[in-house]
Amino acid sequence: MTGGARLIGTPVDRVDGRRKVTGAAQYSAEVMVPNLAHAVLVGSTVPSGRVVGIDTTAAEEAPGVALVLTHRNRGPLGPLPMGLKDLVAGGTVAESRPPLADTPIRYFGQYVAMVVAETLEQARYAASLVRLEYAPAPFAVVMEDAPGPAYRPGSTSGEDLQVRRGDPDAALASADVRLDATYRTPSEHASAMEPHAAVAWWSGDTLTVYDATQWVLGDRAVLALAFGLPPEKVRVLAPFVGGMFGSKAETGAHVILTALAARRLGRPVKTVLTRQQVFTNVGHRPETEQRFEFGARRDGRLVAMRHHARTHTAIDDEYVEAVNFTSRMLYACPNYEATHELVRVNAMKPTWMRAPGETPGTFALESAMDEFAYALRMDPIDLRRRNDPEANPHTGKPFSSKHLLACYERGGARFGWARRTPAPRSMRDGDTLVGWGVATATYPGYLMGATVRVRLERENSGVRATVLTAGSEIGTGMYTMLALMAAEGLGLPIERVTVELGDSDLPRCALAGGSNLTASTAPAAAASCADIRRQLLNLAFALPDALPLARGGIDDYQFANGRISHPAAPSRAIGYADLLASSGRPSLEAEASTAPIFGQNDRYSFQSFGAHFVEVRITPDIGRTRVSRVVSVFDVGRVLNAKAARSQFIGGIVFGIGQALLEELVYDRAHGYPVNADLAGYLVPVHADVPDIDVSWIDEPDLNFNSVGCRGLGEIGITGVAAAIANAVYHATGVRIRDLPITPDKLLQSQIRH
Ligand code: MOS
């Protein structure tokens, strides 16, 4: 036993909270070093075509300008890795075309020059003096305009995208009840508060970069290849990241160009993307169009499902929003077919955003299930219960730990679902239309692998533990989670633990993505702490007459408040500091690693689940939808920090409200640029849009997944939310909105007043 105050599963305050609210936490754009020069990137003002003239004379002669880089003087770069091959140390660029490589233009905003000057203002002014001439070419920025042809991608993340089991055509033809409906979601953008930013400098042939990244080792790999260096010669730091939601995993062109300019000038260079550049030069979630065909028996048992998806990708690069990863596994359906096709548009390559695949996938699937429940005259929860599989229908493997129906039961009780009257428009409150909807949340259990080192050393009269790993703190609570794991694992007050993260010189750790980092690092931290407990006990055994019942099993001892004791003689506890002192050792150290798991192993399928219950209130005269209540219950294995988990779930649900009602990156189809590329135009929920949100979880550890039993919970919160809202909107109005976001104009066009 470790003894002491039990921290795991309790609400623990952020150990970095004070640093964040006082401004002491430093983000990449804030890094100041002596002799720093400032870079501004110039973007193309056409979405397609070619640069036929570029005149940098005026920019070069402007005050303070140190360097103007274009495709003519950029110089060589090494090969840039593209795609996810190694999620710990591999790295990938955001687009395969190297920055400032040549003259073709693929999308609006594509970098055509970089201007570096003494001050940001000088760089910005000089950037405005770079003269460009383009030969424009035809383009499309939305799927509907894309000239095609669409093509079928093979696989993504090692998973086939075209899937078939059974005989869906025959099963559909013979079904008692059928549904055929098509859903659309628009381009969306992560739109994190912190802009993408990099600061780089060279000391001889060693490169140091501060980058707002969720993957310091990925950056290191990309930069090492780009500059022909061994990885040890590159150090990437990201101690704090101000939001990313997927958009800071791939290494952006600006990071490479910042390092290039710093080498050319022999001084540090900083680049901070403008808010507009964040929207045009960082990937977005692509548009999706999803057609579902369902067939079922009269009793609601699904016999056939077809899911045809079309999403967009970039002109040169492939990104797949894998919407069918959910439909293939969520319901027991013997006859299933999924197809996926891509069309190319003139936009930056799309990228991961907030449960990529699952978010638009669950919107369409869970909306279709709701429509089908009405067609079958069934309660939507009953329909889900009737089709709930115990084994993953796609892989055939049993789920390691699944409690979805318990989530529905508990959520239904907390929400009061039994009081719902199913008929649309039947729950008015005066002139206000009230609707209740449900939907399932789901996200796979990923563990990409990490090494965590724990060090215990003397500090003043006591000890201090330090936990070290390269993973980034992306705002989700990694510092706190590892601090509480070490405090619990070593039997120390949490104030006695320091956590160091976001530094490529630290032990190897996977990217902070795919909701995996806690699942990857917590078991490694726990194992390192167990190792140190063993080392401490051995030191104690080495002391003459120190502990009673010497050489008992380690589990017989208590490790609490920095002391080892035995329950038989609690007064004879020995402090860790004394053990270190008497052994003459300055510190003890241990390191442990976890091996990757991607949603399954030989025996199990690893998947998290949840149930959302939503109430909307709609003002029919103006078509305004307010989400007035949300109750969500999750099944994510063991929760380590109840406070951070609650915040994370709520954050995901707020994202879901944004997806359902507000978020859409709107392109000007005549000129090819996003017109709402700023924080005023790209709408996300504000406090007034968010009701009280009731989140809870089924606290069942998944010990088949890892030794701690936690599956990770970063992304599951958003999945299913938009469907639950759309389903509630239907219940309130009798109008089914199949294309997001659900804006007042769409509701008013549907005559919801009558
Ligand atoms: Mo997340 S969208 O996997 O960074």
mmCIF file of N, CA and C and ligand atoms in Angstrom, residues 190 214 244-249 285 319 351-356 443 446 448 474 511-516 714-715, ligand 1:
data_model
loop_
_atom_site.group_PDB
_atom_site.id
_atom_site.type_symbol
_atom_site.label_atom_id
_atom_site.label_comp_id
_atom_site.label_asym_id
_atom_site.label_seq_id
_atom_site.Cartn_x
_atom_site.Cartn_y
_atom_site.Cartn_z
ATOM 1 N N ALA A 190 -10.105 25.113 -35.563
ATOM 2 C CA ALA A 190 -9.789 24.944 -34.137
ATOM 3 C C ALA A 190 -9.844 26.288 -33.413
ATOM 4 N N GLN A 214 1.905 20.726 -29.849
ATOM 5 C CA GLN A 214 1.486 19.614 -29.007
ATOM 6 C C GLN A 214 2.446 18.436 -29.159
ATOM 7 N N MET A 244 -5.127 24.216 -28.694
ATOM 8 C CA MET A 244 -4.677 23.721 -30.013
ATOM 9 C C MET A 244 -5.759 22.890 -30.672
ATOM 10 N N PHE A 245 -6.345 21.919 -29.916
ATOM 11 C CA PHE A 245 -7.482 21.130 -30.398
ATOM 12 C C PHE A 245 -7.153 20.393 -31.687
ATOM 13 N N GLY A 246 -5.894 20.002 -31.841
ATOM 14 C CA GLY A 246 -5.451 19.271 -33.019
ATOM 15 C C GLY A 246 -4.613 20.102 -33.963
ATOM 16 N N SER A 247 -4.735 21.425 -33.876
ATOM 17 C CA SER A 247 -4.118 22.280 -34.902
ATOM 18 C C SER A 247 -2.635 22.561 -34.658
ATOM 19 N N LYS A 248 -2.073 22.009 -33.582
ATOM 20 C CA LYS A 248 -0.652 22.263 -33.318
ATOM 21 C C LYS A 248 0.144 20.963 -33.225
ATOM 22 N N ALA A 249 -0.290 19.954 -33.965
ATOM 23 C CA ALA A 249 0.433 18.677 -33.962
ATOM 24 C C ALA A 249 1.457 18.641 -35.085
ATOM 25 N N ARG A 285 -11.010 21.646 -39.971
ATOM 26 C CA ARG A 285 -11.791 20.435 -40.187
ATOM 27 C C ARG A 285 -12.499 20.593 -41.531
ATOM 28 N N TYR A 319 -5.857 14.508 -46.615
ATOM 29 C CA TYR A 319 -6.303 14.385 -45.233
ATOM 30 C C TYR A 319 -7.694 13.777 -45.278
ATOM 31 N N THR A 351 -6.784 19.346 -41.178
ATOM 32 C CA THR A 351 -6.035 18.612 -40.148
ATOM 33 C C THR A 351 -6.971 18.162 -39.046
ATOM 34 N N TRP A 352 -6.395 17.518 -38.051
ATOM 35 C CA TRP A 352 -7.171 17.027 -36.912
ATOM 36 C C TRP A 352 -7.779 18.186 -36.145
ATOM 37 N N MET A 353 -9.006 18.000 -35.744
ATOM 38 C CA MET A 353 -9.650 18.997 -34.892
ATOM 39 C C MET A 353 -10.666 18.303 -33.992
ATOM 40 N N ARG A 354 -10.500 18.446 -32.680
ATOM 41 C CA ARG A 354 -11.505 18.057 -31.691
ATOM 42 C C ARG A 354 -12.244 16.771 -32.056
ATOM 43 N N ALA A 355 -11.626 15.649 -31.766
ATOM 44 C CA ALA A 355 -12.186 14.344 -32.124
ATOM 45 C C ALA A 355 -12.424 14.263 -33.634
ATOM 46 N N PRO A 356 -11.322 14.347 -34.396
ATOM 47 C CA PRO A 356 -11.458 14.283 -35.856
ATOM 48 C C PRO A 356 -12.132 12.977 -36.268
ATOM 49 N N TYR A 443 -15.373 7.547 -28.366
ATOM 50 C CA TYR A 443 -14.018 7.844 -28.846
ATOM 51 C C TYR A 443 -13.136 6.646 -28.480
ATOM 52 N N TYR A 446 -6.798 5.284 -27.038
ATOM 53 C CA TYR A 446 -5.460 5.289 -27.632
ATOM 54 C C TYR A 446 -4.409 5.449 -26.542
ATOM 55 N N MET A 448 -0.288 6.024 -26.989
ATOM 56 C CA MET A 448 0.745 6.078 -28.028
ATOM 57 C C MET A 448 2.147 5.814 -27.474
ATOM 58 N N ILE A 474 -1.072 20.909 -22.922
ATOM 59 C CA ILE A 474 -1.824 21.669 -23.913
ATOM 60 C C ILE A 474 -3.016 22.372 -23.281
ATOM 61 N N LEU A 511 2.955 12.411 -28.979
ATOM 62 C CA LEU A 511 2.293 13.699 -29.162
ATOM 63 C C LEU A 511 1.065 13.783 -28.258
ATOM 64 N N ALA A 512 0.744 15.006 -27.854
ATOM 65 C CA ALA A 512 -0.452 15.222 -27.043
ATOM 66 C C ALA A 512 -1.632 15.326 -27.997
ATOM 67 N N GLY A 513 -2.156 14.185 -28.395
ATOM 68 C CA GLY A 513 -3.279 14.157 -29.323
ATOM 69 C C GLY A 513 -3.987 12.820 -29.176
ATOM 70 N N GLY A 514 -5.129 12.712 -29.823
ATOM 71 C CA GLY A 514 -5.859 11.457 -29.768
ATOM 72 C C GLY A 514 -6.234 11.069 -28.340
ATOM 73 N N SER A 515 -6.371 12.055 -27.481
ATOM 74 C CA SER A 515 -6.775 11.816 -26.078
ATOM 75 C C SER A 515 -5.913 10.749 -25.417
ATOM 76 N N ASN A 516 -4.614 10.709 -25.784
ATOM 77 C CA ASN A 516 -3.817 9.569 -25.319
ATOM 78 C C ASN A 516 -2.832 9.866 -24.200
ATOM 79 N N GLY A 714 -9.877 13.392 -23.384
ATOM 80 C CA GLY A 714 -9.736 14.724 -23.971
ATOM 81 C C GLY A 714 -10.799 15.071 -24.987
ATOM 82 N N GLU A 715 -11.169 14.126 -25.827
ATOM 83 C CA GLU A 715 -11.998 14.478 -26.980
ATOM 84 C C GLU A 715 -13.426 13.984 -26.916
HETATM 85 MO MO1 MOS B 1 -6.462 15.967 -31.059
HETATM 86 S S1 MOS B 1 -7.720 16.722 -32.499
HETATM 87 O O1 MOS B 1 -6.196 14.379 -31.533
HETATM 88 O O2 MOS B 1 -5.040 16.852 -31.089
#
